[in-house]
Amino acid sequence: MRELDAVVVTEAVKEMCIEANLKLAHDVEEKIENSCNTEKSRLAKKILGQLVLNMQIAKENQIPICQDTGMAVFFVKVGQDLYINGNLTDAINEGVRKGYSEGYLRKSVVKDPILRVNTKDNTPAIIHYDIVDGEDLEILIAPKGFGSENMSKIFMLKPADGIEGIKEAVLSTVKEAGPNACPPFVVGVGIGGDFELAAKLSKKALTRNLDERSSLEHIKKLEDELLSEINKSGIGPAGLGGSTTALAVNIETYATHIAGMPVAVNMCCHVDRHVKRVL
């Protein structure tokens, strides 16, 4: 049994909050840069160039890539042979509180969805836990802005809707999102499970390396087909036309009930933020 002090967790989370908001993962940066080189539309190329410049300025001057520094979402894997000395949820929230305050990041969380009073420290975070083998603590943060989050959808399809029903759900969501979700997008799709698990899968899909395709051949094929169709839509960067509407389509799946086929589509703008640490 390994012991880990909650103070260590808080410090790591604080650093991760700041890092995620100032610098994109290498695969996301590379996708945007490559798209700038391959885009044919003059206006779209100019917009992509501005996104590249924005990333460089954020990194060099240590300022947020986007003014919406998101709601802090965590995927946490806790080894069953690990003992946390302290309350893990409190430790994570304290790290968010410190990270968003000390990093001068925008505080966007309201305590009550109806009364709308800001908590002034971006807590509470949204935390998804999984118990796994081992004695490590893996923390994955994915701060999510709500320009794109608001354009996300869930569909409770019938099994008979099949692959074509899934495609229609994804493509209709992307089309409706248009410029409102700040393209070029990363599109996370969750298929299976139940109502809430499909949505969780779709968000987790956004944290997968954009160069990594599904290990399931039929899902990999679907990812490629959807990306191609989305980039033929003409929405383009900032919704002003071009062939770079999406950087990637990542799909995660899970077992489901014989009577259903839940499909969740989580839209993400080009600021697809995520940082992972193992403690």
Short mmCIF file of N, CA and C in Angstrom, two decimals, residues 24-120:
data_model
loop_
_atom_site.label_atom_id
_atom_site.label_comp_id
_atom_site.label_asym_id
_atom_site.label_seq_id
_atom_site.Cartn_x
_atom_site.Cartn_y
_atom_site.Cartn_z
N LEU A 24 -1.21 24.37 -25.71
CA LEU A 24 -1.91 23.19 -26.21
C LEU A 24 -0.96 22.00 -26.30
N ALA A 25 -1.54 20.80 -26.24
CA ALA A 25 -0.74 19.59 -26.43
C ALA A 25 -0.11 19.61 -27.82
N HIS A 26 1.05 18.95 -27.94
CA HIS A 26 1.80 19.00 -29.20
C HIS A 26 0.99 18.53 -30.40
N ASP A 27 0.18 17.47 -30.22
CA ASP A 27 -0.58 16.94 -31.35
C ASP A 27 -1.63 17.94 -31.85
N VAL A 28 -2.21 18.72 -30.92
CA VAL A 28 -3.21 19.71 -31.32
C VAL A 28 -2.53 20.87 -32.04
N GLU A 29 -1.42 21.34 -31.49
CA GLU A 29 -0.65 22.40 -32.15
C GLU A 29 -0.26 22.00 -33.57
N GLU A 30 0.23 20.78 -33.69
CA GLU A 30 0.70 20.28 -34.98
C GLU A 30 -0.43 20.21 -36.00
N LYS A 31 -1.60 19.78 -35.57
CA LYS A 31 -2.75 19.70 -36.47
C LYS A 31 -3.12 21.08 -37.02
N ILE A 32 -3.11 22.07 -36.15
CA ILE A 32 -3.46 23.43 -36.58
C ILE A 32 -2.41 23.97 -37.54
N GLU A 33 -1.14 23.76 -37.21
CA GLU A 33 -0.05 24.22 -38.08
C GLU A 33 -0.10 23.55 -39.44
N ASN A 34 -0.33 22.23 -39.46
CA ASN A 34 -0.40 21.49 -40.73
C ASN A 34 -1.59 21.95 -41.56
N SER A 35 -2.71 22.21 -40.89
CA SER A 35 -3.90 22.69 -41.61
C SER A 35 -3.65 24.04 -42.26
N CYS A 36 -2.88 24.86 -41.58
CA CYS A 36 -2.53 26.17 -42.15
C CYS A 36 -1.73 26.01 -43.44
N ASN A 37 -0.90 24.97 -43.49
CA ASN A 37 -0.07 24.73 -44.67
C ASN A 37 -0.85 24.11 -45.83
N THR A 38 -1.88 23.32 -45.50
CA THR A 38 -2.60 22.59 -46.56
C THR A 38 -3.89 23.27 -47.01
N GLU A 39 -4.42 24.19 -46.22
CA GLU A 39 -5.67 24.87 -46.56
C GLU A 39 -5.52 25.67 -47.86
N LYS A 40 -6.50 25.52 -48.76
CA LYS A 40 -6.44 26.19 -50.07
C LYS A 40 -7.10 27.57 -50.06
N SER A 41 -8.15 27.73 -49.25
CA SER A 41 -8.85 29.01 -49.19
C SER A 41 -7.95 30.08 -48.59
N ARG A 42 -7.84 31.19 -49.28
CA ARG A 42 -6.97 32.27 -48.82
C ARG A 42 -7.40 32.82 -47.46
N LEU A 43 -8.72 33.04 -47.31
CA LEU A 43 -9.24 33.57 -46.05
C LEU A 43 -9.06 32.56 -44.92
N ALA A 44 -9.37 31.30 -45.20
CA ALA A 44 -9.23 30.26 -44.18
C ALA A 44 -7.77 30.12 -43.75
N LYS A 45 -6.86 30.19 -44.71
CA LYS A 45 -5.42 30.10 -44.40
C LYS A 45 -4.99 31.25 -43.49
N LYS A 46 -5.54 32.43 -43.76
CA LYS A 46 -5.21 33.60 -42.94
C LYS A 46 -5.70 33.41 -41.50
N ILE A 47 -6.91 32.89 -41.36
CA ILE A 47 -7.46 32.67 -40.02
C ILE A 47 -6.65 31.62 -39.26
N LEU A 48 -6.29 30.53 -39.95
CA LEU A 48 -5.47 29.50 -39.31
C LEU A 48 -4.11 30.05 -38.91
N GLY A 49 -3.57 30.94 -39.73
CA GLY A 49 -2.30 31.59 -39.40
C GLY A 49 -2.43 32.42 -38.14
N GLN A 50 -3.59 33.06 -37.97
CA GLN A 50 -3.82 33.85 -36.76
C GLN A 50 -3.92 32.95 -35.52
N LEU A 51 -4.49 31.76 -35.71
CA LEU A 51 -4.58 30.82 -34.59
C LEU A 51 -3.19 30.34 -34.18
N VAL A 52 -2.34 30.10 -35.18
CA VAL A 52 -0.95 29.69 -34.89
C VAL A 52 -0.23 30.81 -34.14
N LEU A 53 -0.40 32.05 -34.61
CA LEU A 53 0.24 33.19 -33.97
C LEU A 53 -0.28 33.35 -32.54
N ASN A 54 -1.57 33.16 -32.35
CA ASN A 54 -2.17 33.26 -31.02
C ASN A 54 -1.56 32.24 -30.06
N MET A 55 -1.35 31.01 -30.55
CA MET A 55 -0.73 29.98 -29.72
C MET A 55 0.69 30.39 -29.31
N GLN A 56 1.42 30.96 -30.26
CA GLN A 56 2.80 31.37 -29.99
C GLN A 56 2.85 32.49 -28.96
N ILE A 57 1.96 33.47 -29.10
CA ILE A 57 1.91 34.59 -28.17
C ILE A 57 1.56 34.11 -26.77
N ALA A 58 0.57 33.20 -26.69
CA ALA A 58 0.15 32.67 -25.39
C ALA A 58 1.31 31.96 -24.70
N LYS A 59 2.05 31.17 -25.46
CA LYS A 59 3.16 30.41 -24.90
C LYS A 59 4.30 31.33 -24.46
N GLU A 60 4.64 32.28 -25.31
CA GLU A 60 5.77 33.17 -25.03
C GLU A 60 5.49 34.13 -23.88
N ASN A 61 4.25 34.62 -23.81
CA ASN A 61 3.90 35.62 -22.80
C ASN A 61 3.18 35.04 -21.59
N GLN A 62 3.01 33.70 -21.60
CA GLN A 62 2.37 33.03 -20.48
C GLN A 62 0.99 33.61 -20.16
N ILE A 63 0.17 33.70 -21.21
CA ILE A 63 -1.20 34.17 -21.07
C ILE A 63 -2.14 33.13 -21.70
N PRO A 64 -3.41 33.12 -21.29
CA PRO A 64 -4.32 32.09 -21.80
C PRO A 64 -4.49 32.12 -23.32
N ILE A 65 -4.62 30.94 -23.90
CA ILE A 65 -4.85 30.81 -25.34
C ILE A 65 -6.21 31.40 -25.71
N CYS A 66 -7.18 31.24 -24.80
CA CYS A 66 -8.54 31.74 -25.01
C CYS A 66 -9.01 32.41 -23.73
N GLN A 67 -9.84 33.46 -23.88
CA GLN A 67 -10.33 34.15 -22.68
C GLN A 67 -11.25 33.27 -21.85
N ASP A 68 -11.92 32.30 -22.48
CA ASP A 68 -12.74 31.35 -21.74
C ASP A 68 -11.83 30.21 -21.29
N THR A 69 -11.40 30.28 -20.06
CA THR A 69 -10.46 29.28 -19.54
C THR A 69 -11.18 28.05 -18.99
N GLY A 70 -12.47 27.97 -19.27
CA GLY A 70 -13.21 26.73 -19.11
C GLY A 70 -13.64 26.35 -17.72
N MET A 71 -14.50 25.35 -17.69
CA MET A 71 -14.85 24.68 -16.45
C MET A 71 -13.89 23.50 -16.33
N ALA A 72 -13.30 23.32 -15.15
CA ALA A 72 -12.27 22.29 -14.98
C ALA A 72 -12.91 20.90 -14.89
N VAL A 73 -12.61 20.08 -15.89
CA VAL A 73 -13.13 18.71 -15.94
C VAL A 73 -11.95 17.76 -15.74
N PHE A 74 -12.13 16.76 -14.88
CA PHE A 74 -11.06 15.81 -14.58
C PHE A 74 -11.51 14.38 -14.82
N PHE A 75 -10.58 13.58 -15.35
CA PHE A 75 -10.73 12.14 -15.42
C PHE A 75 -9.60 11.58 -14.55
N VAL A 76 -9.97 10.95 -13.44
CA VAL A 76 -8.98 10.52 -12.45
C VAL A 76 -9.02 9.01 -12.28
N LYS A 77 -7.86 8.37 -12.44
CA LYS A 77 -7.73 6.93 -12.21
C LYS A 77 -6.99 6.73 -10.88
N VAL A 78 -7.65 6.07 -9.94
CA VAL A 78 -7.08 5.86 -8.62
C VAL A 78 -6.70 4.39 -8.46
N GLY A 79 -5.42 4.14 -8.24
CA GLY A 79 -4.97 2.76 -8.02
C GLY A 79 -5.54 2.23 -6.72
N GLN A 80 -6.04 1.00 -6.74
CA GLN A 80 -6.69 0.45 -5.54
C GLN A 80 -5.70 0.16 -4.41
N ASP A 81 -4.40 0.19 -4.72
CA ASP A 81 -3.39 0.00 -3.70
C ASP A 81 -2.76 1.32 -3.25
N LEU A 82 -3.46 2.42 -3.52
CA LEU A 82 -2.98 3.75 -3.14
C LEU A 82 -3.85 4.31 -2.02
N TYR A 83 -3.21 4.85 -1.00
CA TYR A 83 -3.92 5.52 0.09
C TYR A 83 -3.67 7.02 -0.02
N ILE A 84 -4.74 7.79 -0.15
CA ILE A 84 -4.62 9.25 -0.19
C ILE A 84 -4.75 9.78 1.22
N ASN A 85 -3.73 10.46 1.69
CA ASN A 85 -3.75 11.05 3.03
C ASN A 85 -4.47 12.38 2.96
N GLY A 86 -5.80 12.33 3.07
CA GLY A 86 -6.63 13.51 2.94
C GLY A 86 -7.77 13.22 1.97
N ASN A 87 -8.65 14.19 1.79
CA ASN A 87 -9.79 14.01 0.90
C ASN A 87 -9.40 14.36 -0.53
N LEU A 88 -9.50 13.39 -1.43
CA LEU A 88 -9.03 13.58 -2.80
C LEU A 88 -9.84 14.65 -3.55
N THR A 89 -11.15 14.62 -3.41
CA THR A 89 -11.98 15.61 -4.10
C THR A 89 -11.67 17.02 -3.61
N ASP A 90 -11.52 17.17 -2.30
CA ASP A 90 -11.17 18.48 -1.75
C ASP A 90 -9.80 18.94 -2.26
N ALA A 91 -8.86 18.00 -2.36
CA ALA A 91 -7.51 18.33 -2.82
C ALA A 91 -7.53 18.82 -4.26
N ILE A 92 -8.33 18.16 -5.10
CA ILE A 92 -8.43 18.57 -6.50
C ILE A 92 -9.06 19.95 -6.60
N ASN A 93 -10.14 20.17 -5.87
CA ASN A 93 -10.80 21.47 -5.92
C ASN A 93 -9.91 22.60 -5.38
N GLU A 94 -9.11 22.29 -4.37
CA GLU A 94 -8.18 23.29 -3.85
C GLU A 94 -7.12 23.62 -4.91
N GLY A 95 -6.70 22.61 -5.67
CA GLY A 95 -5.76 22.85 -6.75
C GLY A 95 -6.35 23.73 -7.84
N VAL A 96 -7.62 23.51 -8.16
CA VAL A 96 -8.32 24.36 -9.14
C VAL A 96 -8.40 25.78 -8.61
N ARG A 97 -8.77 25.91 -7.34
CA ARG A 97 -8.90 27.24 -6.72
C ARG A 97 -7.57 28.00 -6.81
N LYS A 98 -6.49 27.33 -6.48
CA LYS A 98 -5.17 27.98 -6.51
C LYS A 98 -4.72 28.24 -7.94
N GLY A 99 -4.94 27.27 -8.82
CA GLY A 99 -4.49 27.43 -10.20
C GLY A 99 -5.17 28.58 -10.91
N TYR A 100 -6.47 28.69 -10.75
CA TYR A 100 -7.21 29.75 -11.43
C TYR A 100 -6.98 31.11 -10.80
N SER A 101 -6.66 31.14 -9.50
CA SER A 101 -6.38 32.42 -8.84
C SER A 101 -4.95 32.87 -9.10
N GLU A 102 -3.99 31.99 -8.85
CA GLU A 102 -2.58 32.34 -9.02
C GLU A 102 -2.20 32.48 -10.49
N GLY A 103 -2.92 31.77 -11.35
CA GLY A 103 -2.63 31.85 -12.78
C GLY A 103 -3.39 32.96 -13.49
N TYR A 104 -4.18 33.72 -12.74
CA TYR A 104 -4.99 34.82 -13.29
C TYR A 104 -5.86 34.34 -14.45
N LEU A 105 -6.50 33.19 -14.23
CA LEU A 105 -7.38 32.61 -15.24
C LEU A 105 -8.82 33.02 -14.93
N ARG A 106 -9.62 33.16 -15.97
CA ARG A 106 -11.00 33.63 -15.77
C ARG A 106 -11.80 32.62 -14.95
N LYS A 107 -12.54 33.13 -13.99
CA LYS A 107 -13.39 32.28 -13.15
C LYS A 107 -14.79 32.28 -13.75
N SER A 108 -15.22 31.14 -14.24
CA SER A 108 -16.45 31.07 -15.04
C SER A 108 -17.56 30.22 -14.41
N VAL A 109 -17.36 29.77 -13.17
CA VAL A 109 -18.33 28.85 -12.57
C VAL A 109 -19.30 29.59 -11.65
N VAL A 110 -20.60 29.31 -11.81
CA VAL A 110 -21.61 29.86 -10.90
C VAL A 110 -22.10 28.73 -9.99
N LYS A 111 -22.38 29.07 -8.72
CA LYS A 111 -22.72 28.07 -7.72
C LYS A 111 -24.04 27.37 -8.00
N ASP A 112 -25.01 28.13 -8.49
CA ASP A 112 -26.34 27.59 -8.75
C ASP A 112 -26.73 27.93 -10.19
N PRO A 113 -27.23 26.95 -10.96
CA PRO A 113 -27.54 27.21 -12.37
C PRO A 113 -28.69 28.19 -12.59
N ILE A 114 -29.50 28.42 -11.56
CA ILE A 114 -30.61 29.36 -11.69
C ILE A 114 -30.25 30.73 -11.11
N LEU A 115 -29.65 30.75 -9.92
CA LEU A 115 -29.34 32.01 -9.25
C LEU A 115 -28.11 32.71 -9.84
N ARG A 116 -27.19 31.94 -10.44
CA ARG A 116 -26.07 32.47 -11.24
C ARG A 116 -25.09 33.35 -10.45
N VAL A 117 -24.76 32.99 -9.23
CA VAL A 117 -23.77 33.73 -8.46
C VAL A 117 -22.40 33.07 -8.64
N ASN A 118 -21.41 33.83 -9.11
CA ASN A 118 -20.09 33.29 -9.40
C ASN A 118 -19.37 32.85 -8.12
N THR A 119 -18.74 31.67 -8.17
CA THR A 119 -18.01 31.17 -7.00
C THR A 119 -16.66 31.88 -6.84
N LYS A 120 -16.23 32.59 -7.86
CA LYS A 120 -15.02 33.43 -7.84
C LYS A 120 -13.71 32.67 -7.74
#
